[in-house]
mmCIF file of C-alpha atoms in Angstrom:
data_model
loop_
_atom_site.group_PDB
_atom_site.id
_atom_site.type_symbol
_atom_site.label_atom_id
_atom_site.label_comp_id
_atom_site.label_asym_id
_atom_site.label_seq_id
_atom_site.Cartn_x
_atom_site.Cartn_y
_atom_site.Cartn_z
ATOM 1 C CA UNK A 98 0.000 0.000 0.000
ATOM 2 C CA UNK A 99 1.251 3.499 -0.729
ATOM 3 C CA UNK A 100 2.290 5.199 2.482
ATOM 4 C CA UNK A 101 2.692 8.822 1.347
ATOM 5 C CA UNK A 102 -0.969 9.862 1.511
ATOM 6 C CA UNK A 103 -0.400 13.392 2.759
ATOM 7 C CA UNK A 104 2.089 14.386 0.007
ATOM 8 C CA UNK A 105 -0.155 12.691 -2.547
ATOM 9 C CA UNK A 106 -3.085 14.729 -1.317
ATOM 10 C CA UNK A 107 -1.081 17.939 -1.529
ATOM 11 C CA UNK A 108 0.108 17.122 -5.040
ATOM 12 C CA UNK A 109 -3.367 16.112 -6.152
ATOM 13 C CA UNK A 110 -4.719 19.422 -4.883
ATOM 14 C CA UNK A 111 -1.970 21.227 -6.808
ATOM 15 C CA UNK A 112 -2.687 19.277 -9.986
ATOM 16 C CA UNK A 113 -6.384 19.925 -9.652
ATOM 17 C CA UNK A 114 -5.856 23.612 -8.911
ATOM 18 C CA UNK A 115 -3.737 24.060 -12.023
ATOM 19 C CA UNK A 116 -6.172 22.129 -14.207
ATOM 20 C CA UNK A 117 -3.690 19.330 -14.869
ATOM 21 C CA UNK A 118 -6.272 16.691 -14.024
ATOM 22 C CA UNK A 119 -8.774 17.808 -16.652
ATOM 23 C CA UNK A 120 -12.301 16.434 -16.586
ATOM 24 C CA UNK A 121 -15.385 18.079 -15.172
ATOM 25 C CA UNK A 122 -18.832 18.722 -16.571
ATOM 26 C CA UNK A 123 -19.243 17.792 -20.211
ATOM 27 C CA UNK A 124 -20.670 20.156 -22.782
ATOM 28 C CA UNK A 125 -24.277 19.428 -23.686
ATOM 29 C CA UNK A 126 -24.600 16.596 -26.168
ATOM 30 C CA UNK A 127 -21.630 14.507 -24.988
ATOM 31 C CA UNK A 128 -22.397 11.082 -23.603
ATOM 32 C CA UNK A 129 -21.618 9.367 -20.329
ATOM 33 C CA UNK A 130 -18.887 7.278 -21.977
ATOM 34 C CA UNK A 131 -17.021 10.462 -22.835
ATOM 35 C CA UNK A 132 -17.383 11.672 -19.248
ATOM 36 C CA UNK A 133 -15.844 8.443 -17.929
ATOM 37 C CA UNK A 134 -13.070 8.674 -20.547
ATOM 38 C CA UNK A 135 -12.193 12.183 -19.331
ATOM 39 C CA UNK A 136 -12.144 10.966 -15.742
ATOM 40 C CA UNK A 137 -9.781 8.129 -16.727
ATOM 41 C CA UNK A 138 -7.401 10.582 -18.433
ATOM 42 C CA UNK A 139 -7.504 12.790 -15.339
ATOM 43 C CA UNK A 140 -6.593 9.871 -13.082
ATOM 44 C CA UNK A 141 -3.782 8.830 -15.438
ATOM 45 C CA UNK A 142 -2.371 12.378 -15.419
ATOM 46 C CA UNK A 143 -2.458 12.515 -11.638
ATOM 47 C CA UNK A 144 -0.755 9.172 -11.086
ATOM 48 C CA UNK A 145 1.966 9.645 -13.697
ATOM 49 C CA UNK A 146 2.543 13.202 -12.472
ATOM 50 C CA UNK A 147 2.814 12.078 -8.855
ATOM 51 C CA UNK A 148 4.820 8.871 -9.202
ATOM 52 C CA UNK A 149 6.415 9.378 -12.609
ATOM 53 C CA UNK A 150 5.974 5.812 -13.746
ATOM 54 C CA UNK A 151 3.072 3.733 -14.864
ATOM 55 C CA UNK A 152 1.973 0.810 -12.713
ATOM 56 C CA UNK A 153 0.268 -1.543 -15.155
ATOM 57 C CA UNK A 154 -1.585 -3.205 -12.273
ATOM 58 C CA UNK A 155 -3.447 -0.016 -11.314
ATOM 59 C CA UNK A 156 -7.170 -0.250 -11.849
ATOM 60 C CA UNK A 157 -10.265 1.545 -10.633
ATOM 61 C CA UNK A 158 -14.021 1.435 -10.353
ATOM 62 C CA UNK A 159 -15.928 4.686 -10.724
ATOM 63 C CA UNK A 160 -19.453 5.982 -10.411
ATOM 64 C CA UNK A 161 -20.681 9.427 -11.424
ATOM 65 C CA UNK A 162 -23.415 10.734 -9.151
ATOM 66 C CA UNK A 163 -24.545 14.186 -7.962
ATOM 67 C CA UNK A 164 -23.647 14.174 -4.277
ATOM 68 C CA UNK A 165 -24.148 17.850 -3.436
ATOM 69 C CA UNK A 166 -27.334 18.734 -5.338
ATOM 70 C CA UNK A 167 -25.692 21.179 -7.749
ATOM 71 C CA UNK A 168 -26.781 19.266 -10.863
ATOM 72 C CA UNK A 169 -23.232 18.132 -11.716
ATOM 73 C CA UNK A 170 -22.031 14.622 -11.088
ATOM 74 C CA UNK A 171 -19.139 13.929 -8.757
ATOM 75 C CA UNK A 172 -16.792 10.996 -9.362
ATOM 76 C CA UNK A 173 -16.643 8.337 -6.659
ATOM 77 C CA UNK A 174 -13.478 6.370 -7.432
ATOM 78 C CA UNK A 175 -12.357 3.162 -5.738
ATOM 79 C CA UNK A 176 -8.760 2.460 -6.695
ATOM 80 C CA UNK A 177 -7.510 -1.096 -7.199
ATOM 81 C CA UNK A 178 -4.129 -2.795 -7.366
ATOM 82 C CA UNK A 179 -1.148 -3.498 -5.142
ATOM 83 C CA UNK A 180 -0.149 0.162 -4.932
ATOM 84 C CA UNK A 181 -3.612 1.253 -3.794
ATOM 85 C CA UNK A 182 -4.905 -1.629 -1.709
ATOM 86 C CA UNK A 183 -3.715 -3.435 1.351
ATOM 87 C CA UNK A 184 -5.123 -6.247 3.408
ATOM 88 C CA UNK A 185 -7.847 -3.942 4.769
ATOM 89 C CA UNK A 186 -9.130 -2.385 1.542
ATOM 90 C CA UNK A 187 -8.417 0.228 -1.110
ATOM 91 C CA UNK A 188 -8.260 4.009 -1.499
ATOM 92 C CA UNK A 189 -11.575 5.777 -2.137
ATOM 93 C CA UNK A 190 -11.645 9.286 -3.642
ATOM 94 C CA UNK A 191 -14.504 11.701 -4.238
ATOM 95 C CA UNK A 192 -13.837 14.374 -6.872
ATOM 96 C CA UNK A 193 -16.125 17.198 -7.918
ATOM 97 C CA UNK A 194 -15.998 18.990 -11.260
ATOM 98 C CA UNK A 195 -14.636 22.522 -11.233
ATOM 99 C CA UNK A 196 -14.584 24.093 -14.671
ATOM 100 C CA UNK A 197 -12.404 21.852 -16.806
ATOM 101 C CA UNK A 198 -10.665 20.299 -13.788
ATOM 102 C CA UNK A 199 -11.545 18.194 -10.758
ATOM 103 C CA UNK A 200 -11.249 19.144 -7.085
ATOM 104 C CA UNK A 201 -10.698 16.534 -4.383
ATOM 105 C CA UNK A 202 -13.564 16.603 -1.915
ATOM 106 C CA UNK A 203 -12.577 13.720 0.309
ATOM 107 C CA UNK A 204 -10.511 10.567 0.431
ATOM 108 C CA UNK A 205 -10.305 7.505 2.623
ATOM 109 C CA UNK A 206 -8.180 4.381 2.744
ATOM 110 C CA UNK A 207 -9.016 0.750 3.519
ATOM 111 C CA UNK A 208 -12.474 0.900 1.935
ATOM 112 C CA UNK A 209 -14.252 -1.990 0.209
ATOM 113 C CA UNK A 210 -17.415 -2.290 -1.864
ATOM 114 C CA UNK A 211 -20.283 -1.950 -1.782
ATOM 115 C CA UNK A 212 -20.134 1.845 -1.778
ATOM 116 C CA UNK A 213 -23.543 3.359 -1.057
ATOM 117 C CA UNK A 214 -25.116 6.813 -1.074
ATOM 118 C CA UNK A 215 -26.950 7.381 2.200
ATOM 119 C CA UNK A 216 -29.951 9.680 2.687
ATOM 120 C CA UNK A 217 -28.354 11.932 5.347
ATOM 121 C CA UNK A 218 -26.385 14.972 4.229
ATOM 122 C CA UNK A 219 -23.340 16.497 5.908
ATOM 123 C CA UNK A 220 -22.167 20.033 5.089
ATOM 124 C CA UNK A 221 -24.447 19.922 1.999
ATOM 125 C CA UNK A 222 -23.061 16.595 0.731
ATOM 126 C CA UNK A 223 -24.685 13.169 0.622
ATOM 127 C CA UNK A 224 -23.001 10.768 2.992
ATOM 128 C CA UNK A 225 -21.460 7.567 1.677
ATOM 129 C CA UNK A 226 -20.959 4.169 3.234
ATOM 130 C CA UNK A 227 -18.384 1.500 2.525
ATOM 131 C CA UNK A 228 -17.221 -1.738 4.051
ATOM 132 C CA UNK A 229 -14.112 -1.532 6.223
ATOM 133 C CA UNK A 230 -11.764 -4.142 7.621
ATOM 134 C CA UNK A 231 -9.581 -3.358 10.614
ATOM 135 C CA UNK A 232 -8.185 -6.889 10.784
ATOM 136 C CA UNK A 233 -9.748 -7.471 14.200
ATOM 137 C CA UNK A 234 -12.839 -9.292 13.004
ATOM 138 C CA UNK A 235 -15.378 -9.394 10.203
ATOM 139 C CA UNK A 236 -15.808 -6.459 7.817
ATOM 140 C CA UNK A 237 -18.214 -3.784 8.974
ATOM 141 C CA UNK A 238 -19.997 -0.867 7.334
ATOM 142 C CA UNK A 239 -18.845 2.709 7.946
ATOM 143 C CA UNK A 240 -20.375 6.086 7.144
ATOM 144 C CA UNK A 241 -18.148 8.662 5.428
ATOM 145 C CA UNK A 242 -19.316 12.202 6.204
ATOM 146 C CA UNK A 243 -17.838 15.147 4.353
ATOM 147 C CA UNK A 244 -16.613 17.540 7.021
ATOM 148 C CA UNK A 245 -14.975 20.346 5.062
ATOM 149 C CA UNK A 246 -11.551 18.659 5.151
ATOM 150 C CA UNK A 247 -9.992 16.124 2.793
ATOM 151 C CA UNK A 248 -10.334 13.331 5.317
ATOM 152 C CA UNK A 249 -13.968 12.453 6.016
ATOM 153 C CA UNK A 250 -15.410 11.708 9.419
ATOM 154 C CA UNK A 251 -15.673 7.918 9.448
ATOM 155 C CA UNK A 252 -18.186 6.332 11.812
ATOM 156 C CA UNK A 253 -18.987 2.645 12.259
ATOM 157 C CA UNK A 254 -22.672 2.008 11.493
ATOM 158 C CA UNK A 255 -24.521 0.050 14.186
ATOM 159 C CA UNK A 256 -26.745 -1.653 11.584
ATOM 160 C CA UNK A 257 -26.413 -2.311 7.847
ATOM 161 C CA UNK A 258 -27.567 0.656 5.774
ATOM 162 C CA UNK A 259 -30.177 0.599 3.066
ATOM 163 C CA UNK A 260 -28.436 3.233 0.951
ATOM 164 C CA UNK A 261 -28.359 3.075 -2.840
ATOM 165 C CA UNK A 262 -25.407 1.014 -4.082
ATOM 166 C CA UNK A 263 -23.268 2.979 -6.555
ATOM 167 C CA UNK A 264 -20.196 0.694 -6.655
ATOM 168 C CA UNK A 265 -20.072 -3.032 -5.967
ATOM 169 C CA UNK A 266 -17.999 -6.087 -6.765
ATOM 170 C CA UNK A 267 -20.243 -6.450 -9.838
ATOM 171 C CA UNK A 268 -18.738 -3.249 -11.308
ATOM 172 C CA UNK A 269 -15.734 -4.183 -13.409
ATOM 173 C CA UNK A 270 -12.287 -3.026 -12.342
ATOM 174 C CA UNK A 271 -11.051 -0.999 -15.314
ATOM 175 C CA UNK A 272 -7.391 -0.890 -16.189
ATOM 176 C CA UNK A 273 -6.138 2.650 -15.688
ATOM 177 C CA UNK A 274 -3.218 2.226 -18.039
ATOM 178 C CA UNK A 275 -3.252 0.300 -21.329
#
């Protein structure tokens, strides 16, 4: 698992701020496939810019869903591969479109599918849930609440949620690099 999360976050914010990640809301008339293609290019640019080399084993699952009610779809990205996952799970990122670039809203590590959108809102954002594994017992579901910082407030749910599944094991892991 990658250990330099804080520098990666700082660099990602810099890349996003300068527009190096690309992506964002598509002009009217473009299809969802094009939106996912732009997200893929953005992720490729970030990873090659941050680490300088391509890891052919890097994959991802992504869902586009409006999480803050502004009419634009955010990208919920669950990374996959040895550089992004450990024994407890994988890195989860939420990006929001900003012009022709993306801005990181929140990130969490050791998350597993299914990823769900929950009815409650926090700071104007829909809350998410994911499965977590702390190695001390069976996986359990956690709520990720956007709190105005890059790291969400993560709370163990006392009961399974009935949120809408947006990413699951049924979603294919897409290769990030050809």
